[in-house]
Coordinates of C-alpha atoms and ligand atoms in Angstrom, one line a residue:
M1 CA 32.2 -24.9 -3.5
A2 CA 29.7 -24.9 -0.7
P3 CA 26.7 -22.6 -1.5
R4 CA 26.8 -19.2 0.3
P5 CA 24.1 -18.6 2.9
H6 CA 21.3 -16.4 1.7
W7 CA 19.4 -13.9 4.0
I8 CA 15.7 -13.4 3.4
F9 CA 14.0 -10.3 4.9
G10 CA 10.4 -10.6 6.3
D11 CA 8.9 -9.5 3.0
Q12 CA 10.8 -12.0 0.9
L13 CA 9.0 -15.2 1.9
G14 CA 8.0 -16.8 -1.3
P15 CA 9.8 -19.5 -3.2
H16 CA 10.9 -17.1 -5.9
F17 CA 13.3 -15.4 -3.5
L18 CA 15.2 -18.7 -3.2
D19 CA 15.1 -19.6 -6.9
P20 CA 18.8 -19.8 -8.1
R21 CA 17.9 -19.0 -11.7
H22 CA 18.3 -15.6 -13.3
G23 CA 20.9 -14.2 -10.8
G24 CA 19.3 -15.7 -7.7
P25 CA 21.0 -17.1 -4.6
D26 CA 23.3 -20.2 -4.9
A27 CA 21.5 -23.5 -5.4
H28 CA 20.6 -25.1 -2.1
A29 CA 21.9 -22.1 -0.2
P30 CA 21.4 -22.3 3.5
V31 CA 18.9 -19.6 4.6
V32 CA 19.3 -16.9 7.3
M33 CA 16.3 -15.2 8.8
I34 CA 16.5 -12.5 11.5
E35 CA 13.5 -11.5 13.7
A36 CA 14.8 -8.1 14.9
R37 CA 12.9 -6.7 17.9
S38 CA 14.2 -3.2 17.3
V39 CA 11.8 -3.0 14.2
L40 CA 8.8 -3.4 16.5
R41 CA 10.2 -0.9 19.0
R42 CA 10.8 1.8 16.5
R43 CA 7.1 2.3 15.6
R44 CA 3.7 1.7 17.1
F45 CA 2.4 -0.7 14.4
H46 CA -1.1 -2.1 14.2
R47 CA -1.3 -5.2 16.2
A48 CA -2.7 -7.2 13.3
K49 CA 0.3 -6.2 11.1
A50 CA 2.9 -7.2 13.8
H51 CA 1.0 -10.5 14.1
L52 CA 0.9 -11.1 10.4
V53 CA 4.6 -10.4 9.7
L54 CA 5.8 -12.5 12.6
S55 CA 3.5 -15.3 11.8
A56 CA 4.5 -15.4 8.2
M57 CA 8.2 -15.3 9.1
R58 CA 7.9 -18.1 11.6
H59 CA 5.7 -20.2 9.2
R60 CA 8.4 -19.8 6.5
A61 CA 11.1 -20.9 9.0
A62 CA 9.1 -23.9 9.9
E63 CA 8.7 -24.9 6.3
L64 CA 12.5 -24.5 5.6
G65 CA 13.3 -26.7 8.6
D66 CA 17.0 -27.5 8.9
R67 CA 17.8 -25.3 6.0
V68 CA 17.3 -22.1 7.9
T69 CA 19.1 -20.4 10.8
Y70 CA 16.4 -18.3 12.5
I71 CA 17.8 -15.8 14.8
R72 CA 15.7 -13.7 17.3
A73 CA 17.9 -10.7 17.9
E74 CA 17.7 -7.1 19.1
T75 CA 18.9 -5.7 15.7
Y76 CA 19.8 -7.0 12.2
A77 CA 23.5 -6.3 12.9
E78 CA 23.4 -8.5 16.0
G79 CA 21.5 -11.2 14.0
L80 CA 24.1 -11.2 11.2
E81 CA 26.9 -11.5 13.7
R82 CA 25.3 -14.4 15.4
A83 CA 24.1 -16.2 12.2
V84 CA 27.1 -15.9 9.9
G85 CA 29.7 -14.1 12.0
I86 CA 30.0 -11.0 9.8
G87 CA 30.2 -7.4 11.0
A88 CA 29.8 -4.1 9.2
A89 CA 32.9 -2.8 7.4
R90 CA 33.7 0.9 8.0
R91 CA 32.6 2.0 4.5
P92 CA 32.7 5.7 3.9
R93 CA 29.3 7.4 4.4
A94 CA 29.3 8.6 0.8
A95 CA 29.7 5.1 -0.6
R96 CA 26.8 3.8 1.6
E97 CA 24.6 6.7 0.5
A98 CA 25.4 6.1 -3.1
D99 CA 23.9 2.6 -2.7
T100 CA 20.5 3.9 -1.7
D101 CA 19.2 4.9 -5.1
G102 CA 18.1 1.4 -5.6
T103 CA 20.3 0.5 -8.6
A104 CA 23.0 -0.9 -6.4
E105 CA 23.6 -4.6 -7.0
R106 CA 27.0 -5.3 -5.5
S107 CA 28.8 -8.3 -7.0
S108 CA 31.5 -8.5 -4.5
G109 CA 31.4 -12.2 -4.3
G110 CA 30.3 -11.7 -0.7
R111 CA 30.1 -14.4 1.9
L112 CA 26.3 -13.9 2.2
T113 CA 23.8 -13.1 -0.5
V114 CA 20.5 -11.2 -0.2
C115 CA 17.9 -10.1 -2.7
H116 CA 17.6 -6.3 -3.2
P117 CA 15.6 -5.1 -0.2
T118 CA 12.4 -3.0 -0.4
S119 CA 13.5 0.1 1.6
R120 CA 16.2 2.6 1.3
A121 CA 17.0 2.1 5.0
A122 CA 17.6 -1.6 4.5
L123 CA 19.7 -0.9 1.4
A124 CA 21.9 1.6 3.3
F125 CA 22.3 -1.0 6.1
L126 CA 23.5 -3.6 3.6
G127 CA 25.8 -1.0 2.1
A128 CA 27.8 -1.0 5.3
Y129 CA 28.8 -4.7 4.7
D130 CA 31.5 -5.6 2.3
D131 CA 30.7 -9.3 2.8
I132 CA 27.2 -9.1 1.5
E133 CA 26.3 -9.5 -2.2
I134 CA 23.0 -7.8 -3.2
L135 CA 21.2 -9.7 -5.9
P136 CA 18.5 -8.2 -8.2
A137 CA 15.1 -7.4 -6.7
R138 CA 12.4 -10.0 -7.0
G139 CA 8.6 -9.7 -6.6
F140 CA 8.1 -7.1 -9.4
L141 CA 7.5 -7.4 -13.1
V142 CA 9.8 -4.6 -14.3
A143 CA 13.5 -4.4 -13.5
R144 CA 14.8 -1.1 -12.1
D145 CA 17.1 -0.4 -15.1
D146 CA 14.2 -1.0 -17.5
F147 CA 12.0 1.5 -15.7
E148 CA 14.8 4.1 -15.7
Q149 CA 15.1 3.6 -19.4
W150 CA 11.4 4.1 -19.9
A151 CA 11.4 7.2 -17.6
G152 CA 14.4 8.6 -19.5
H153 CA 12.8 8.2 -22.9
G154 CA 9.8 9.7 -24.6
G155 CA 7.2 7.5 -22.9
G156 CA 8.3 8.6 -19.4
R157 CA 8.4 12.3 -20.0
S158 CA 5.5 13.1 -17.8
L159 CA 5.8 9.9 -15.7
R160 CA 2.1 9.3 -15.7
L161 CA 0.6 5.9 -14.8
E162 CA -1.3 5.4 -18.1
G163 CA 1.8 5.5 -20.3
F164 CA 3.8 3.3 -18.0
Y165 CA 0.9 0.8 -17.8
R166 CA 0.5 0.5 -21.6
W167 CA 4.3 0.0 -21.9
V168 CA 4.2 -2.8 -19.3
R169 CA 1.2 -4.5 -21.0
E170 CA 3.0 -4.5 -24.4
R171 CA 6.4 -5.5 -23.0
H172 CA 5.0 -8.4 -21.0
D173 CA 2.4 -9.3 -23.5
L174 CA -0.4 -8.9 -20.9
L175 CA -4.0 -9.0 -22.1
M176 CA -2.8 -8.3 -25.7
E177 CA -4.2 -9.6 -29.0
G178 CA -2.1 -9.3 -32.1
G179 CA -0.2 -6.3 -30.7
E180 CA -3.4 -4.5 -29.7
P181 CA -5.0 -4.4 -26.2
A182 CA -7.6 -7.2 -25.7
G183 CA -11.1 -5.8 -26.6
G184 CA -9.4 -3.0 -28.6
T185 CA -9.1 -0.6 -25.6
W186 CA -6.5 -0.1 -23.0
N187 CA -8.7 1.5 -20.4
L188 CA -12.0 0.3 -19.1
D189 CA -12.1 2.6 -16.1
H190 CA -15.4 4.1 -17.2
D191 CA -17.0 0.6 -16.6
N192 CA -15.4 0.4 -13.2
R193 CA -16.8 3.3 -11.4
E194 CA -20.3 2.3 -10.6
P195 CA -21.9 3.4 -7.3
P196 CA -22.9 0.5 -5.1
P197 CA -26.2 -1.3 -6.0
R198 CA -29.0 0.7 -4.3
G199 CA -30.9 -1.1 -1.5
Q200 CA -28.2 -3.7 -0.9
D201 CA -26.1 -3.7 2.3
T202 CA -23.6 -6.1 0.8
L203 CA -22.5 -7.2 -2.7
D204 CA -23.9 -10.4 -3.9
V205 CA -20.5 -12.2 -4.1
R206 CA -18.9 -15.2 -2.5
A207 CA -17.2 -14.2 0.8
A208 CA -13.4 -13.6 0.8
W209 CA -11.0 -16.4 1.6
Q210 CA -10.2 -16.7 5.4
P211 CA -7.3 -18.4 7.0
H212 CA -7.4 -20.7 10.1
E213 CA -5.0 -19.9 12.8
D214 CA -2.6 -22.5 14.1
D215 CA 0.0 -23.2 16.9
I216 CA 2.4 -20.7 15.3
D217 CA -0.2 -18.0 15.5
D218 CA -0.8 -18.9 19.2
E219 CA 2.8 -18.5 19.9
V220 CA 3.0 -15.1 18.1
R221 CA 0.0 -13.9 20.1
R222 CA 1.5 -15.0 23.4
D223 CA 4.8 -13.2 22.5
L224 CA 3.1 -10.0 21.4
D225 CA 0.9 -10.0 24.6
R226 CA 4.0 -10.5 26.7
W227 CA 6.1 -7.8 25.0
E228 CA 3.2 -5.4 25.3
R229 CA 2.7 -6.3 29.0
D230 CA 6.4 -5.8 29.7
G231 CA 6.2 -2.4 28.1
E232 CA 8.8 -3.4 25.4
V233 CA 6.5 -2.5 22.5
G234 CA 3.2 -0.8 22.0
F235 CA 0.6 -1.3 19.3
V236 CA -2.4 0.5 17.8
G237 CA -5.6 -1.3 16.6
R238 CA -7.3 -4.3 18.0
D239 CA -6.1 -7.9 18.1
G240 CA -8.4 -10.3 16.2
P241 CA -8.3 -13.4 14.2
R242 CA -5.6 -13.3 11.5
R243 CA -7.3 -12.4 8.2
F244 CA -4.5 -12.6 5.6
P245 CA -2.4 -15.5 4.4
A246 CA 0.8 -16.2 6.2
T247 CA 2.1 -19.1 4.1
R248 CA 2.6 -19.7 0.4
R249 CA 0.0 -22.4 0.5
E250 CA -2.5 -20.0 2.1
A251 CA -1.6 -17.3 -0.4
M252 CA -2.2 -19.6 -3.3
S253 CA -5.6 -20.6 -1.8
A254 CA -6.5 -17.0 -1.5
L255 CA -5.5 -16.2 -5.0
R256 CA -7.4 -19.2 -6.5
H257 CA -10.5 -18.4 -4.4
F258 CA -10.4 -14.8 -5.6
V259 CA -9.9 -15.6 -9.3
T260 CA -12.5 -18.3 -9.3
H261 CA -15.3 -16.7 -7.2
R262 CA -14.7 -12.9 -6.9
L263 CA -12.7 -11.6 -9.9
E264 CA -15.8 -11.6 -12.0
D265 CA -17.3 -8.7 -10.0
F266 CA -14.1 -6.9 -9.2
G267 CA -14.3 -4.2 -11.8
R268 CA -17.8 -2.9 -11.7
Y269 CA -17.9 -1.8 -8.0
E270 CA -14.1 -1.2 -7.6
D271 CA -14.6 2.4 -6.4
A272 CA -17.8 1.9 -4.3
M273 CA -18.1 1.6 -0.6
L274 CA -20.7 -0.2 1.6
A275 CA -20.6 0.2 5.4
A276 CA -21.5 -3.4 6.1
D277 CA -19.3 -4.9 3.3
P278 CA -15.8 -3.3 3.6
V279 CA -14.1 -5.8 1.3
M280 CA -16.8 -6.0 -1.5
S281 CA -15.1 -7.6 -4.4
H282 CA -11.5 -6.6 -3.7
S283 CA -8.8 -9.3 -3.7
L284 CA -7.2 -8.8 -0.3
L285 CA -4.0 -9.9 -2.0
S286 CA -1.8 -6.8 -1.3
A287 CA -0.6 -8.3 2.1
P288 CA 0.6 -11.6 0.7
M289 CA 2.1 -9.9 -2.4
N290 CA 4.0 -7.4 -0.2
L291 CA 5.2 -10.2 2.1
G292 CA 6.6 -11.9 -1.1
L293 CA 4.3 -14.9 -0.7
L294 CA 2.8 -14.3 -4.2
D295 CA 4.5 -13.1 -7.3
P296 CA 2.6 -10.4 -9.1
A297 CA 3.3 -12.2 -12.4
E298 CA 1.3 -15.2 -11.3
C299 CA -1.6 -13.0 -10.1
V300 CA -2.0 -11.3 -13.4
D301 CA -1.4 -14.5 -15.3
R302 CA -4.3 -16.2 -13.5
A303 CA -6.6 -13.3 -14.0
E304 CA -5.8 -13.3 -17.8
R305 CA -6.4 -17.0 -18.0
A306 CA -9.9 -16.4 -16.4
Y307 CA -10.6 -13.9 -19.1
R308 CA -9.4 -16.2 -21.9
S309 CA -11.5 -19.1 -20.7
G310 CA -14.6 -16.9 -20.4
N311 CA -14.8 -17.0 -16.6
A312 CA -14.3 -13.3 -16.0
P313 CA -15.3 -10.2 -18.0
L314 CA -12.7 -7.9 -19.5
N315 CA -13.5 -4.9 -17.4
S316 CA -12.8 -6.8 -14.2
V317 CA -9.7 -8.5 -15.5
E318 CA -8.3 -5.3 -17.1
G319 CA -9.1 -3.5 -13.8
F320 CA -7.2 -6.1 -11.8
V321 CA -4.2 -6.2 -14.2
R322 CA -4.1 -2.4 -14.2
Q323 CA -3.9 -2.4 -10.4
I324 CA -1.0 -4.8 -10.3
S325 CA 1.0 -4.4 -13.5
G326 CA 0.2 -0.7 -13.5
W327 CA -0.2 0.9 -10.1
R328 CA 1.8 -1.5 -8.0
E329 CA 4.8 -1.5 -10.4
Y330 CA 4.6 2.2 -10.9
V331 CA 4.6 2.9 -7.2
W332 CA 7.6 0.6 -6.6
H333 CA 9.7 2.3 -9.3
L334 CA 8.7 5.8 -8.3
Y335 CA 9.9 5.1 -4.7
W336 CA 13.4 4.6 -6.0
H337 CA 13.2 7.1 -8.9
F338 CA 12.1 10.1 -6.8
G339 CA 15.0 9.9 -4.4
E340 CA 15.4 10.0 -0.7
D341 CA 14.2 13.6 -0.2
Y342 CA 10.7 12.6 -1.6
R343 CA 9.7 11.6 1.9
T344 CA 10.0 15.1 3.2
R345 CA 8.3 16.9 0.3
N346 CA 5.6 19.3 1.4
A347 CA 4.6 21.4 -1.6
L348 CA 1.4 22.6 0.1
R349 CA 3.3 23.5 3.3
H350 CA 0.9 21.5 5.5
T351 CA 2.2 21.4 9.0
A352 CA -0.8 20.7 11.3
P353 CA -0.1 17.7 13.6
V354 CA -2.2 14.5 13.1
P355 CA -4.8 14.7 15.9
D356 CA -4.8 12.1 18.7
W357 CA -8.2 10.7 17.8
F358 CA -6.9 9.8 14.4
L359 CA -3.5 8.5 15.7
E360 CA -5.4 6.3 18.2
L361 CA -8.0 5.0 15.6
D362 CA -10.6 6.4 17.9
A363 CA -13.6 5.8 15.6
D364 CA -16.1 6.2 18.5
A365 CA -15.0 9.8 18.9
V366 CA -16.0 10.7 15.3
T367 CA -19.5 11.7 14.3
A368 CA -19.0 11.7 10.5
N369 CA -20.3 8.3 9.5
C370 CA -17.9 7.8 6.6
L371 CA -14.8 8.5 8.7
S372 CA -16.0 6.7 11.8
T373 CA -16.9 3.6 9.7
V374 CA -13.6 3.6 7.9
L375 CA -11.5 4.3 11.0
A376 CA -13.2 1.4 12.7
Q377 CA -12.3 -0.9 9.8
V378 CA -8.7 0.1 10.2
R379 CA -8.8 -0.3 14.0
D380 CA -10.3 -3.8 13.7
T381 CA -8.5 -5.2 10.7
G382 CA -5.6 -2.9 9.5
W383 CA -7.1 -2.8 6.1
T384 CA -9.6 -0.8 4.0
H385 CA -9.8 -0.7 0.2
H386 CA -8.3 2.1 -2.0
I387 CA -11.2 4.5 -2.0
P388 CA -11.7 4.8 1.8
R389 CA -7.9 5.2 2.0
L390 CA -7.8 8.0 -0.6
M391 CA -11.2 9.7 -0.4
V392 CA -12.0 9.3 3.3
L393 CA -8.8 9.0 5.3
G394 CA -6.4 10.8 3.0
S395 CA -8.9 13.4 2.0
R396 CA -9.5 14.3 5.7
A397 CA -5.7 14.8 6.2
L398 CA -5.4 16.9 3.0
Q399 CA -8.3 19.1 3.7
D400 CA -7.2 19.7 7.3
G401 CA -3.6 20.3 6.3
W402 CA -1.9 17.6 8.4
D403 CA 1.9 17.2 8.0
P404 CA 2.3 14.7 5.1
A405 CA 5.3 13.0 6.6
A406 CA 3.3 12.2 9.8
V407 CA 0.3 11.0 7.7
T408 CA 2.7 8.7 5.8
D409 CA 4.0 7.3 9.0
W410 CA 0.4 6.7 10.2
F411 CA -0.5 4.8 7.1
H412 CA 2.7 2.8 7.3
R413 CA 2.1 1.7 10.9
C414 CA -1.7 1.1 10.6
F415 CA -2.1 -0.9 7.5
V416 CA -1.2 -4.6 7.2
D417 CA 0.1 -4.1 3.7
G418 CA 2.1 -0.9 4.5
Y419 CA 5.8 -0.8 3.7
D420 CA 8.1 2.2 3.1
W421 CA 8.2 1.7 -0.7
V422 CA 4.5 1.5 -1.2
M423 CA 3.5 4.2 1.3
L424 CA 5.7 7.0 0.1
P425 CA 4.3 7.5 -3.4
N426 CA 0.8 6.5 -2.4
V427 CA 0.6 9.0 0.5
V428 CA 3.1 11.7 -0.2
G429 CA 2.2 11.8 -3.9
M430 CA -1.2 10.3 -4.6
S431 CA -3.1 11.2 -1.4
Q432 CA -1.4 14.3 0.0
Y433 CA -0.2 16.0 -3.2
A434 CA 2.9 16.9 -1.2
D435 CA 5.1 16.4 -4.3
G436 CA 3.3 19.2 -6.0
G437 CA 2.1 17.0 -8.9
L438 CA 5.0 14.8 -9.8
M439 CA 2.8 11.7 -9.5
T440 CA -0.7 12.9 -10.1
T441 CA -2.2 15.7 -12.1
K442 CA -4.4 17.1 -9.3
P443 CA -5.0 16.7 -5.6
Y444 CA -7.5 13.9 -4.8
T445 CA -10.1 15.3 -2.5
S446 CA -13.8 15.9 -2.7
G447 CA -16.9 17.2 -1.0
G448 CA -19.5 14.9 0.6
A449 CA -21.3 14.6 -2.8
Y450 CA -18.7 12.1 -4.1
I451 CA -18.9 10.0 -0.9
H452 CA -22.7 10.1 -1.1
R453 CA -22.7 9.0 -4.7
M454 CA -20.2 6.2 -4.2
S455 CA -21.5 4.7 -0.9
D456 CA -24.3 4.1 1.5
L457 CA -22.5 6.0 4.3
C458 CA -24.3 9.4 4.1
G459 CA -27.9 8.1 4.8
P460 CA -27.5 7.5 8.5
C461 CA -25.0 10.3 9.0
A462 CA -25.7 13.2 11.4
Y463 CA -24.4 15.6 8.6
R464 CA -25.8 16.2 5.1
P465 CA -23.4 16.0 2.2
T466 CA -25.0 19.0 0.4
E467 CA -24.8 21.3 3.4
R468 CA -21.7 23.4 4.0
T469 CA -22.7 25.6 6.9
G470 CA -24.6 25.1 10.1
D471 CA -25.0 22.1 12.5
R472 CA -25.5 19.6 9.7
A473 CA -22.7 20.8 7.4
C474 CA -20.7 17.9 6.1
P475 CA -17.1 18.2 7.1
Y476 CA -15.9 16.9 3.7
T477 CA -18.0 19.6 1.9
T478 CA -16.8 22.4 4.1
G479 CA -13.3 21.0 4.2
Y480 CA -13.2 20.8 0.4
W481 CA -14.0 24.5 -0.1
A482 CA -11.7 25.5 2.6
F483 CA -8.9 23.5 0.9
M484 CA -9.7 25.0 -2.5
D485 CA -9.6 28.5 -1.0
R486 CA -6.3 27.9 0.9
H487 CA -4.6 26.8 -2.3
R488 CA -6.5 29.0 -4.7
T489 CA -3.5 30.4 -6.5
R490 CA -1.8 27.1 -7.2
L491 CA -5.1 25.3 -8.1
S492 CA -6.3 28.0 -10.5
S493 CA -3.3 27.5 -12.7
N494 CA -3.9 23.8 -13.0
H495 CA -6.3 23.1 -15.8
R496 CA -7.8 20.1 -13.9
T497 CA -8.7 22.2 -10.9
A498 CA -9.2 25.7 -12.4
R499 CA -13.0 25.2 -12.8
A500 CA -13.4 24.1 -9.2
V501 CA -11.6 27.3 -8.1
K502 CA -14.0 29.4 -10.2
G503 CA -16.8 27.6 -8.3
L504 CA -15.4 29.1 -5.1
D505 CA -16.1 32.6 -6.5
R506 CA -19.8 31.7 -7.0
L507 CA -20.2 30.7 -3.3
K508 CA -22.1 33.5 -1.6
D509 CA -21.5 32.0 1.8
L510 CA -17.7 31.4 1.4
D511 CA -16.8 33.4 4.5
E512 CA -19.2 31.4 6.6
V513 CA -17.9 28.2 5.2
L514 CA -14.3 29.2 6.0
T515 CA -15.3 30.2 9.5
Q516 CA -17.1 26.9 10.0
A517 CA -14.0 24.9 8.9
K518 CA -11.8 27.0 11.1
E519 CA -14.0 26.6 14.2
R520 CA -14.0 22.8 13.8
G521 CA -10.2 22.9 14.0
A522 CA -8.6 19.6 15.0
A523 CA -11.7 18.3 16.8
P524 CA -13.1 14.9 15.6
P525 CA -15.6 15.8 12.8
Ligands
FAD1 P1 -7.3 -4.8 -4.9 O1 -8.3 -3.7 -5.0 O2 -7.8 -6.1 -5.0 O3 -6.2 -4.5 -6.0 C1 -5.3 -5.5 -6.5 C2 -3.9 -5.3 -6.1 O4 -3.4 -4.1 -6.8 C3 -3.6 -5.0 -4.7 O5 -3.5 -6.2 -4.0 C4 -2.2 -4.3 -4.8 O6 -1.2 -5.2 -4.8 C5 -2.3 -3.6 -6.1 N1 -2.4 -2.1 -6.0 C6 -3.5 -1.4 -6.4 N2 -3.3 -0.1 -6.3 C7 -2.0 0.0 -5.8 C8 -1.2 1.1 -5.4 N3 -1.7 2.4 -5.5 N4 0.0 0.9 -4.9 C9 0.4 -0.4 -4.7 N5 -0.3 -1.5 -5.1 C10 -1.5 -1.3 -5.6 N6 -1.2 -0.7 -1.2 C11 -0.4 -1.4 -0.5 O7 -0.1 -2.6 -1.0 N7 0.2 -1.0 0.6 C12 0.0 0.2 1.1 O8 0.5 0.5 2.2 C13 -0.9 1.0 0.5 N8 -1.2 2.3 1.0 C14 -2.1 3.1 0.3 C15 -2.3 4.3 0.8 C16 -3.2 5.2 0.2 C17 -3.4 6.6 0.7 C18 -3.8 4.8 -1.0 C19 -4.7 5.7 -1.8 C20 -3.6 3.5 -1.5 C21 -2.7 2.7 -0.9 N9 -2.4 1.4 -1.4 C22 -1.5 0.6 -0.7 C23 -3.0 0.9 -2.6 C24 -4.3 0.1 -2.4 O9 -5.2 0.9 -1.6 C25 -4.1 -1.2 -1.8 O10 -3.1 -2.0 -2.5 C26 -5.4 -2.1 -1.9 O11 -6.4 -1.4 -1.2 C27 -5.2 -3.4 -1.2 O12 -6.3 -4.2 -1.1 P2 -6.6 -5.4 -2.2 O13 -5.4 -6.3 -2.1 O14 -7.9 -5.9 -1.9 O15 -6.5 -4.6 -3.5
SF4_2 FE1 -19.3 11.6 5.4 FE2 -20.4 14.0 4.9 FE3 -21.6 11.8 4.1 FE4 -21.5 12.3 6.6 S1 -22.6 13.5 5.1 S2 -21.1 10.3 5.7 S3 -19.5 13.3 6.8 S4 -19.6 12.6 3.4

C-alpha cells in the first residue's frame, strides 16, 4: 500500500516528526506543508518571529525536495484542499470540541496523517476532518496520558513543578545515580541565583552561536517587505539579521556550541541581568526547540554527558535539565490539563488595557532604565531571558493591573519562541497570577530592590530603587506596594505573601505611595 501523505505544521520541522517508529507517520510518507497567510494576518507578530518561522519552513521544504508538496495558501483549509483534495466533514460541534482536550488521537485510518498539534485551535481544526488521522504528539519527553496519571495520583495533588520534575527525572533516569539524584540533591537553585559579577558589563563567556543568512532568508525578507508595503500584514519590532537556527543543522550547531562553551556558566548567573549582555549564559534554544528542530531529549542528554565527562558542573547541568525536563514539560502539560477556559482566567480582576507604548515596544518613551532596556531587547530581537520576562515586563503588567488575556497576546506576538501552549501557563499562571494560584504559590512581582540586586540596571536610572515617593520614586517599588494594597485581603491569607502584607501596615507614607502610583496611571514610567 502506498504510504499516506503526512502534514507537518510549522513547529514540527525536525526529523523526529517524520520518524515512522513508535506510532509515527507511514515510512517514506510524502510530506505536505502549508504556509497559510491568514496566520500572519490574524495577529501583529514581531517581524523577527515571522521571518524565523517562514525561513525555517522554507528551509525544511528545500531539504525535503521532491518529497514535499509545499502550498502557499490563504488558509489551512484551502491548502489541504489543494495539496490532498480533502475538505472538512460536517462533524457536530460537540464532537470537535471534545477533541480539544489534547488527548484525542483519532485512529480513523485517515487519508492524511499529522502529529498532534501544539494548540487547541489547530486540534479543533483537525477535528473537523474525518480523513485526517492524528498521531501522538512529538517533541516532549512525557506523554499526555502519563502526565494525567501523575496529576491524578498522589504526586500531582498540588500540581507543583518540583514534584513533577522529580518524577520526570526518576522516570527518564535523568541525572540519577543508583536511584538517587546525582550529587545527592534534587535542587541546586540556591547555587543558581547569584547577582551579576560586580564591575563587569558582560559575562566572561564565549559569545552565543550565530547563524548566517542565505538566499532563503533573502526571499523571506523580500516577501515580508512586500506584504507589509501592500498593507496585507503588519508587524511589531525591528527587522534585523536572523539570530536563531532555522534548520536542523543550524540547531545542532547551536546546541553543540552551547554545551561545549556556555553550559558551564549557565547555572550561576541564571537569574541575573546585565544591560550590555542580554543573553549572558542562556542557551537561546527555546526557539529551535519550539520549532521542533531540536528534541528536548537530546538537549538534556547532551547536558548530562557534559556533566558525566567533567565538562560542566552539576549546578549548571541540573539547572538546564530542570528548565527543560521540568519547566518546559510542565508548561506543555498544564496547557492541556487546565482546559480551554484557562485563557480567560482573571482571578485578580485586572482589566486595564495594555498601553500603546508597551504594545508598540516604544522603549524610547520609557524612563525606567530596566523597562526601557528590556523593551528595547524585545523590539530589536524578539527575545529576552526569563527574569526580564517575569520580573520586568510581566511584573509591570501585574502591578499596573493590565488585562491578562491582552498581556498573553502581547507576549505571544512579540517573542520568537511564543506559541499558544507555552504562553498560556507562563503568562496567565506564572506571570499574571490570573489563575489564582493553580500554577504558582504566589504572585511573582517585586520592588526595585530585587532588580537592583540582580542587575546593573539601577545605577544609571533616573529613579532610585529604594524610593517610593517623589520624583525619583522607582515605579517598581511604588507599584509593588500599590499591588499589595489592592489585593491585601487575598494576599494576607497566603502564607507566602502574608508577611509582605504586614509590611504594608508599617509604611507610614502608604497614602502618598498609593497617590503616586495612581497619578502615574498608564503613562510610560
Ligand atoms: P534557557 O534559560 O537557556 O533555558 C533552557 C530551556 O528551558 C529553554 O530553551 C526552554 O526551552 C526551557 N524553559 C525554561 N523555562 C521554561 C518555561 N517556563 N516554559 C517553557 N520552557 C521553558 N518560553 C518559551 O519557550 N516560549 C515562550 O513564549 C515563553 N514565554 C514566557 C513568558 C514569561 C512571562 C515567562 C516568565 C517565561 C516564558 N518562557 C517562554 C520561558 C523562558 O523565559 C524561555 O523559555 C527562555 O527565556 C528562552 O531562552 P533560552 O532558550 O535561552 O532559555
Ligand atoms: Fe528599574 Fe527602579 Fe531600578 Fe530604575 S530604579 S532600573 S525603575 S528597578
